[in-house]
């Protein structure tokens, strides 16, 4: 049949081994469509798609003859839904009874008779049932034997019954009950299962099942759990009986074993009397030479020990040499680093010299610009003076000409007026030009100042924005810590990491410890920032026992995107580290170790070894820290670094004193209260936000000012060019007028003003020359301004470069401090190995040499005593002295002498003892063989039984979940909701229903409180849920809609038809009620009316 998981195949599933288990809780849910035509249309579509998959096992035709109330009846059924209706007494229920009889059920199983002959119609001598079963498709049963139709026929007579199975041509193929059972097993037809065939009696029993225990029995039987449970109980009882039989076999063996042991002891005693005499002599010889051997072994061991200690000399010396090499290497690195620092200092000095030179160049450029501006002003004053002279000459000339012009025509007067107007216009425009030049300078200075102010405000805003983002990130981390404190040390990544570590715990040799911060508590929360500055990086780290665990943890960390996880390899078996008092800071100082508490020894050892927490000293403020770190004497001895409450770090290395300021991005994590930190963070965020908005306002004001200044500057430059062009144009017109006047004066008798005009021309040329020079000087001034700006930019770049070099110098100093610590550790290691050489090598060598001399003397004495007992060759022939000690040989010699005397007093024939032993041995071997065979087989059966019990329990849980889901799905079609609660221990099944008309929303747990229709529909939903959990090629239900009103019957009919079509198998519904509301669909729904009963 089909491969769907079904409760009806429970027994088959229990026979699978553990490798065949599937995930029974992974259920693909089919959404319910509700009642009515749309759902049925969808079901019809789905049924059409599955038409080719459900032919095998369906009932094609049922024929009865002289069976119950029928003389002869034949019903043709379709592969989908079949409705059989008729009045009471028309023989509807006899059809299902005939179907059960055809498939081999006993008469009592039908609950309608006690014997099969009771089914024969009154007045007839025989009765028969013939069922035609379709046998097409992939699930066909032996299609090459039966063909497309299998006919099952059962004939009943007063004297007995007969059974036969025929192929599609009517030929008889099988007649045994085993043939029918094979057919039923193949198609998964469980006739006694009420979810396959629910007869009238079973329907009434089911609908009246009001108690929880009765519903549980129905569920347990319908899902075949009852059958499997009974089977497991019988198996358990059989196994217990078999175990009792096997233990009986073991008890039967016990007397024989005891007798066999007694005979063995007697035989050994008789056989070994002579052996014991010889053994006693041999033991005596071995005892004599055992003293020699022991002394010789001690001597050899002492010599080996001596050689071993001598061999350690080279190894210890190698370690000492390695330590010296490490010291030399570190010193060389320190020399290189010091040279690097010196080079950085020289570079810094060069940068300072370059800065001074740039400052000097900038000052010279400013002075040059000021000198050029002063020369330009002086040249402009000269131009002004020449202009005044030219004006005076013009006035003199005009005065002479005016006097002459008094006698001339009106044209001369007009020309003079033009001269005057042009001169006045030129003078006015030159004054305006001078004012524009001064205004342009002022605007240029204001524009430069505004631009620098905008850049400064931008830098300030960037710094404030970065601080704001850092504080917002810190606030997010605090909120994550409120949900789970573990996120304090690594964020959400550490949670995912810990989950995977827990899942793969067995893959580690020892489970990792971490994060370290989660295993620590802080005695005083005021030191939280100082602890974070000192050992903050270690708080996020994990500790593993070996390199393999480190690689595995690194792999797991990469899966959760925690690539920067710090992993420390440490020996988990080391005891707590104890430092000597001379290695620790002064006892009056507070260290990091003293304010940290942990129950994990490995964590504290790691902090001491990796973080030197016992040498990190805490101070309240800078003054106290400076006193501890930089004061020479006992107070600063063994102090590595000093940490203050406000986040400063102070230390002294190689005579240089260093104070590192606090990194504002670092916040304390240990021992702090999240609420207080959140308040502080919110306050700081608010303050930074306010500051940022104020800076933005200032920036906008500065940008507006800069734009206005640049706009004014461009406007001033434009007006200056236009004014210069206008002046040039007026001067050109003035020269033309002068030329014209000069030409006219030559024609007339005019006064001699030639000298004045020449002087005026000279002055005019001088003015033009000075103006050209002034233009060039203005260009030089602008070039000087550009030179000043370039010098400023170069000076600012050099200052930034100096900051980078200074930071590199600080980093180099920190590295030098690390090298100094490494040098101290190397020196300490060398001193350690030298102490080991003296304590564990040289002193034991001297002791071993003394022991060797004493043992050589003792060996000579023991060998002389042994030769008096026997030669050494006798002991060699005996196999040597053996592994026994002196005391064991002495006790053995005494025991052998006593046993020889005791055994010589007893005398029993050896042959008789051997015969008894052989007879008992054969009996014991036979029974022991049987016991071992039975025991091994029983163990296999017990293991298989346990697996099946475990699988049975998992399937019980699965069926309980599936039943609740299916039951609630069918209830929703009528607007109900509910659940099913199955208790396998108490053997109860309870409903919990929620009615839509109940405004209170209370649940109904007793179905007797429901109306007849509600109770029938909820019970029908329960039955359909059970149907959905089982699988069979056909299903039949008789009078499933009793006790329902018209509305509930209509909904129930639509529900069962929709369910039957969706289920995809053949359904037979029998009801005495009207089913006109059910539409007859071609190929899907078929209605048949039984004839009315005869009166």
Tab-separated table of C-alpha atoms in Angstrom, residues 786-1068:
chain	number	residue	atom	x	y	z
A	786	UNK	CA	48.719	82.502	-1.592
A	787	UNK	CA	52.179	81.835	-0.172
A	788	UNK	CA	50.852	82.554	3.335
A	789	UNK	CA	47.897	80.178	2.778
A	790	UNK	CA	50.229	77.425	1.462
A	791	UNK	CA	52.521	77.876	4.442
A	792	UNK	CA	49.539	77.568	6.786
A	793	UNK	CA	48.347	74.357	5.066
A	794	UNK	CA	51.854	72.887	5.165
A	795	UNK	CA	52.138	73.841	8.816
A	796	UNK	CA	48.775	72.152	9.638
A	797	UNK	CA	49.759	68.977	7.701
A	798	UNK	CA	53.085	68.827	9.530
A	799	UNK	CA	51.251	69.164	12.840
A	800	UNK	CA	48.950	66.219	11.931
A	801	UNK	CA	51.982	64.170	10.840
A	802	UNK	CA	53.622	64.926	14.155
A	803	UNK	CA	50.584	63.525	15.946
A	804	UNK	CA	50.986	60.183	14.042
A	805	UNK	CA	54.686	60.000	14.889
A	806	UNK	CA	54.013	60.796	18.550
A	807	UNK	CA	51.372	58.028	18.662
A	808	UNK	CA	53.891	55.621	17.044
A	809	UNK	CA	56.382	56.614	19.718
A	810	UNK	CA	53.849	55.805	22.441
A	811	UNK	CA	53.105	52.397	20.857
A	812	UNK	CA	56.825	51.654	20.675
A	813	UNK	CA	57.172	52.543	24.371
A	814	UNK	CA	54.329	50.136	25.240
A	815	UNK	CA	56.034	47.378	23.214
A	816	UNK	CA	59.288	48.142	25.005
A	817	UNK	CA	57.481	47.697	28.345
A	818	UNK	CA	56.177	44.316	27.159
A	819	UNK	CA	59.729	43.333	26.192
A	820	UNK	CA	60.936	44.378	29.663
A	821	UNK	CA	58.276	42.127	31.226
A	822	UNK	CA	59.327	39.314	28.902
A	823	UNK	CA	62.968	39.851	29.931
A	824	UNK	CA	62.022	39.613	33.607
A	825	UNK	CA	60.122	36.393	32.938
A	826	UNK	CA	63.083	34.933	31.004
A	827	UNK	CA	65.490	35.832	33.840
A	828	UNK	CA	63.077	34.313	36.350
A	829	UNK	CA	62.878	31.152	34.215
A	830	UNK	CA	66.649	30.884	34.061
A	831	UNK	CA	66.916	31.235	37.859
A	832	UNK	CA	64.193	28.602	38.197
A	833	UNK	CA	66.110	26.079	36.045
A	834	UNK	CA	69.339	26.764	37.880
A	835	UNK	CA	67.518	26.065	41.187
A	836	UNK	CA	66.072	22.876	39.690
A	837	UNK	CA	69.581	21.815	38.612
A	838	UNK	CA	70.888	22.193	42.152
A	839	UNK	CA	67.889	20.713	44.031
A	840	UNK	CA	66.754	17.954	41.676
A	841	UNK	CA	69.981	16.920	39.912
A	842	UNK	CA	73.291	17.634	41.653
A	843	UNK	CA	72.142	16.851	45.213
A	844	UNK	CA	70.471	13.505	44.223
A	845	UNK	CA	73.623	12.520	42.285
A	846	UNK	CA	75.761	12.830	45.414
A	847	UNK	CA	73.231	10.784	47.412
A	848	UNK	CA	73.035	8.083	44.701
A	849	UNK	CA	76.819	7.659	44.556
A	850	UNK	CA	76.884	6.963	48.338
A	851	UNK	CA	74.054	4.387	47.996
A	852	UNK	CA	75.884	2.547	45.187
A	853	UNK	CA	78.973	2.040	47.330
A	854	UNK	CA	76.895	0.633	50.241
A	855	UNK	CA	74.938	-1.768	47.983
A	856	UNK	CA	78.103	-3.154	46.401
A	857	UNK	CA	79.328	-4.208	49.858
A	858	UNK	CA	75.932	-5.746	50.779
A	859	UNK	CA	75.806	-7.718	47.484
A	860	UNK	CA	79.161	-9.423	48.142
A	861	UNK	CA	77.978	-10.553	51.603
A	862	UNK	CA	74.630	-11.984	50.362
A	863	UNK	CA	76.263	-13.879	47.496
A	864	UNK	CA	78.668	-15.602	49.901
A	865	UNK	CA	75.719	-16.804	52.075
A	866	UNK	CA	73.769	-18.082	49.047
A	867	UNK	CA	76.673	-20.235	47.812
A	868	UNK	CA	76.528	-22.121	51.097
A	869	UNK	CA	72.968	-23.276	50.254
A	870	UNK	CA	73.459	-24.209	46.540
A	871	UNK	CA	75.327	-23.150	43.426
A	872	UNK	CA	73.709	-20.383	41.364
A	873	UNK	CA	73.272	-22.785	38.419
A	874	UNK	CA	70.711	-24.830	40.384
A	875	UNK	CA	68.488	-21.778	40.693
A	876	UNK	CA	68.946	-20.986	37.001
A	877	UNK	CA	67.793	-24.548	36.141
A	878	UNK	CA	64.686	-23.953	38.255
A	879	UNK	CA	63.803	-20.913	36.102
A	880	UNK	CA	65.286	-18.260	38.303
A	881	UNK	CA	64.158	-16.879	41.639
A	882	UNK	CA	60.861	-15.576	40.180
A	883	UNK	CA	58.932	-12.447	41.017
A	884	UNK	CA	57.925	-13.291	44.592
A	885	UNK	CA	59.250	-11.260	47.503
A	886	UNK	CA	61.366	-12.504	50.440
A	887	UNK	CA	58.370	-12.631	52.756
A	888	UNK	CA	56.254	-14.456	50.207
A	889	UNK	CA	58.954	-17.103	49.644
A	890	UNK	CA	59.392	-17.630	53.403
A	891	UNK	CA	55.648	-17.963	53.962
A	892	UNK	CA	55.376	-20.279	50.990
A	893	UNK	CA	58.152	-22.548	52.292
A	894	UNK	CA	56.435	-22.819	55.692
A	895	UNK	CA	53.053	-23.508	54.111
A	896	UNK	CA	54.463	-26.206	51.838
A	897	UNK	CA	56.059	-28.062	54.738
A	898	UNK	CA	52.789	-28.006	56.709
A	899	UNK	CA	50.697	-29.139	53.725
A	900	UNK	CA	53.051	-32.037	52.983
A	901	UNK	CA	52.620	-33.340	56.544
A	902	UNK	CA	48.815	-32.958	56.437
A	903	UNK	CA	48.339	-34.565	53.011
A	904	UNK	CA	50.501	-37.543	53.851
A	905	UNK	CA	47.977	-38.449	56.605
A	906	UNK	CA	45.140	-38.708	54.023
A	907	UNK	CA	44.967	-41.516	51.491
A	908	UNK	CA	42.173	-41.868	48.846
A	909	UNK	CA	42.494	-43.594	45.379
A	910	UNK	CA	43.303	-41.085	42.614
A	911	UNK	CA	41.572	-43.111	39.829
A	912	UNK	CA	38.190	-43.083	41.598
A	913	UNK	CA	38.408	-39.343	42.059
A	914	UNK	CA	39.205	-38.818	38.347
A	915	UNK	CA	36.182	-40.905	37.189
A	916	UNK	CA	33.769	-38.952	39.376
A	917	UNK	CA	35.200	-35.672	38.156
A	918	UNK	CA	34.861	-36.591	34.433
A	919	UNK	CA	31.225	-37.670	34.862
A	920	UNK	CA	30.224	-34.446	36.621
A	921	UNK	CA	32.209	-32.351	34.134
A	922	UNK	CA	30.180	-33.748	31.198
A	923	UNK	CA	26.889	-32.980	32.936
A	924	UNK	CA	27.949	-29.444	33.850
A	925	UNK	CA	29.218	-28.664	30.315
A	926	UNK	CA	25.950	-29.746	28.746
A	927	UNK	CA	23.800	-27.641	31.069
A	928	UNK	CA	26.157	-24.652	30.853
A	929	UNK	CA	25.996	-24.733	27.043
A	930	UNK	CA	22.192	-24.727	27.143
A	931	UNK	CA	22.157	-21.902	29.695
A	932	UNK	CA	24.491	-19.645	27.653
A	933	UNK	CA	22.571	-20.214	24.420
A	934	UNK	CA	19.215	-19.468	26.070
A	935	UNK	CA	20.585	-16.475	27.953
A	936	UNK	CA	22.075	-14.840	24.823
A	937	UNK	CA	18.865	-15.330	22.871
A	938	UNK	CA	16.795	-13.958	25.740
A	939	UNK	CA	19.051	-10.888	25.923
A	940	UNK	CA	18.490	-10.208	22.230
A	941	UNK	CA	14.733	-10.508	22.787
A	942	UNK	CA	14.860	-8.161	25.800
A	943	UNK	CA	16.771	-5.516	23.806
A	944	UNK	CA	14.300	-5.774	20.931
A	945	UNK	CA	11.372	-5.557	23.384
A	946	UNK	CA	12.781	-2.365	24.951
A	947	UNK	CA	13.186	-0.751	21.510
A	948	UNK	CA	9.624	-1.616	20.596
A	949	UNK	CA	8.297	-0.234	23.875
A	950	UNK	CA	10.185	3.018	23.292
A	951	UNK	CA	8.840	3.260	19.755
A	952	UNK	CA	5.313	2.506	21.005
A	953	UNK	CA	5.541	5.403	23.494
A	954	UNK	CA	6.759	7.826	20.786
A	955	UNK	CA	3.892	6.820	18.516
A	956	UNK	CA	1.424	7.342	21.365
A	957	UNK	CA	2.674	10.926	21.755
A	958	UNK	CA	2.514	11.465	17.983
A	959	UNK	CA	-1.054	10.158	17.737
A	960	UNK	CA	-2.164	12.350	20.635
A	961	UNK	CA	-0.869	15.490	18.911
A	962	UNK	CA	-2.268	14.521	15.511
A	963	UNK	CA	-5.691	13.753	17.029
A	964	UNK	CA	-5.947	17.209	18.639
A	965	UNK	CA	-4.948	18.928	15.404
A	966	UNK	CA	-7.415	16.981	13.228
A	967	UNK	CA	-10.282	17.265	15.773
A	968	UNK	CA	-9.907	21.056	16.031
A	969	UNK	CA	-9.757	21.331	12.230
A	970	UNK	CA	-13.111	19.585	11.786
A	971	UNK	CA	-14.750	21.615	14.598
A	972	UNK	CA	-13.819	24.894	12.896
A	973	UNK	CA	-16.058	23.983	9.954
A	974	UNK	CA	-19.053	24.691	12.203
A	975	UNK	CA	-17.451	27.600	14.004
A	976	UNK	CA	-16.442	25.516	17.044
A	977	UNK	CA	-12.987	25.099	18.462
A	978	UNK	CA	-11.545	22.678	20.902
A	979	UNK	CA	-8.898	20.132	21.751
A	980	UNK	CA	-8.519	16.528	22.854
A	981	UNK	CA	-6.577	15.610	25.979
A	982	UNK	CA	-5.399	11.988	26.095
A	983	UNK	CA	-3.942	10.614	29.337
A	984	UNK	CA	-2.339	7.217	28.674
A	985	UNK	CA	-1.580	6.603	32.352
A	986	UNK	CA	-5.159	7.217	33.574
A	987	UNK	CA	-6.616	5.825	30.314
A	988	UNK	CA	-8.898	8.824	29.760
A	989	UNK	CA	-9.773	10.935	26.715
A	990	UNK	CA	-11.430	14.288	27.385
A	991	UNK	CA	-12.897	16.911	25.048
A	992	UNK	CA	-12.623	20.661	25.561
A	993	UNK	CA	-15.021	22.651	23.355
A	994	UNK	CA	-15.542	26.387	22.842
A	995	UNK	CA	-18.976	27.339	21.482
A	996	UNK	CA	-19.297	30.504	19.330
A	997	UNK	CA	-22.568	31.502	21.063
A	998	UNK	CA	-20.898	31.434	24.492
A	999	UNK	CA	-20.027	35.080	25.136
A	1000	UNK	CA	-18.052	34.187	28.257
A	1001	UNK	CA	-15.717	32.045	26.160
A	1002	UNK	CA	-15.723	29.271	28.768
A	1003	UNK	CA	-14.784	25.763	27.699
A	1004	UNK	CA	-17.222	22.797	27.777
A	1005	UNK	CA	-15.550	19.678	29.103
A	1006	UNK	CA	-18.664	17.475	29.607
A	1007	UNK	CA	-20.429	16.658	26.308
A	1008	UNK	CA	-23.597	15.921	28.236
A	1009	UNK	CA	-23.975	19.662	28.623
A	1010	UNK	CA	-24.293	20.006	24.827
A	1011	UNK	CA	-27.412	19.704	22.702
A	1012	UNK	CA	-27.987	16.518	20.738
A	1013	UNK	CA	-26.788	18.059	17.470
A	1014	UNK	CA	-23.713	19.670	19.023
A	1015	UNK	CA	-22.812	16.457	20.769
A	1016	UNK	CA	-23.310	14.395	17.599
A	1017	UNK	CA	-21.270	16.830	15.489
A	1018	UNK	CA	-18.404	16.998	18.025
A	1019	UNK	CA	-18.436	13.196	18.219
A	1020	UNK	CA	-18.458	13.034	14.391
A	1021	UNK	CA	-15.470	15.437	14.309
A	1022	UNK	CA	-13.699	13.114	16.719
A	1023	UNK	CA	-14.493	10.135	14.461
A	1024	UNK	CA	-13.256	11.962	11.335
A	1025	UNK	CA	-10.067	12.923	13.168
A	1026	UNK	CA	-9.531	9.239	13.914
A	1027	UNK	CA	-10.266	8.406	10.264
A	1028	UNK	CA	-7.685	10.945	9.122
A	1029	UNK	CA	-5.105	9.169	11.312
A	1030	UNK	CA	-5.689	5.728	9.791
A	1031	UNK	CA	-5.293	4.391	6.295
A	1032	UNK	CA	-7.372	1.838	4.424
A	1033	UNK	CA	-8.528	1.413	0.810
A	1034	UNK	CA	-12.176	1.727	1.900
A	1035	UNK	CA	-14.166	2.842	4.941
A	1036	UNK	CA	-17.762	2.309	5.963
A	1037	UNK	CA	-19.960	4.095	8.506
A	1038	UNK	CA	-23.526	3.101	9.494
A	1039	UNK	CA	-25.988	5.643	10.994
A	1040	UNK	CA	-23.317	8.183	11.763
A	1041	UNK	CA	-25.852	11.069	11.787
A	1042	UNK	CA	-28.257	9.924	14.473
A	1043	UNK	CA	-29.351	12.419	17.132
A	1044	UNK	CA	-28.655	15.347	14.783
A	1045	UNK	CA	-31.081	18.098	13.856
A	1046	UNK	CA	-31.522	19.148	10.237
A	1047	UNK	CA	-28.897	21.915	10.337
A	1048	UNK	CA	-26.279	19.770	12.064
A	1049	UNK	CA	-27.028	16.898	9.661
A	1050	UNK	CA	-26.564	19.228	6.650
A	1051	UNK	CA	-23.197	20.458	7.962
A	1052	UNK	CA	-22.204	16.927	8.952
A	1053	UNK	CA	-23.063	15.513	5.511
A	1054	UNK	CA	-21.072	18.252	3.760
A	1055	UNK	CA	-18.228	17.634	6.171
A	1056	UNK	CA	-18.068	13.864	5.719
A	1057	UNK	CA	-18.444	14.125	1.913
A	1058	UNK	CA	-15.712	16.772	1.705
A	1059	UNK	CA	-13.511	14.723	4.049
A	1060	UNK	CA	-14.181	11.491	2.095
A	1061	UNK	CA	-13.305	13.117	-1.242
A	1062	UNK	CA	-10.190	14.722	0.201
A	1063	UNK	CA	-9.126	11.468	1.869
A	1064	UNK	CA	-8.823	9.852	-1.527
A	1065	UNK	CA	-10.097	6.391	-0.535
A	1066	UNK	CA	-13.457	4.658	-0.976
A	1067	UNK	CA	-16.235	5.533	1.506
A	1068	UNK	CA	-19.555	3.818	2.205
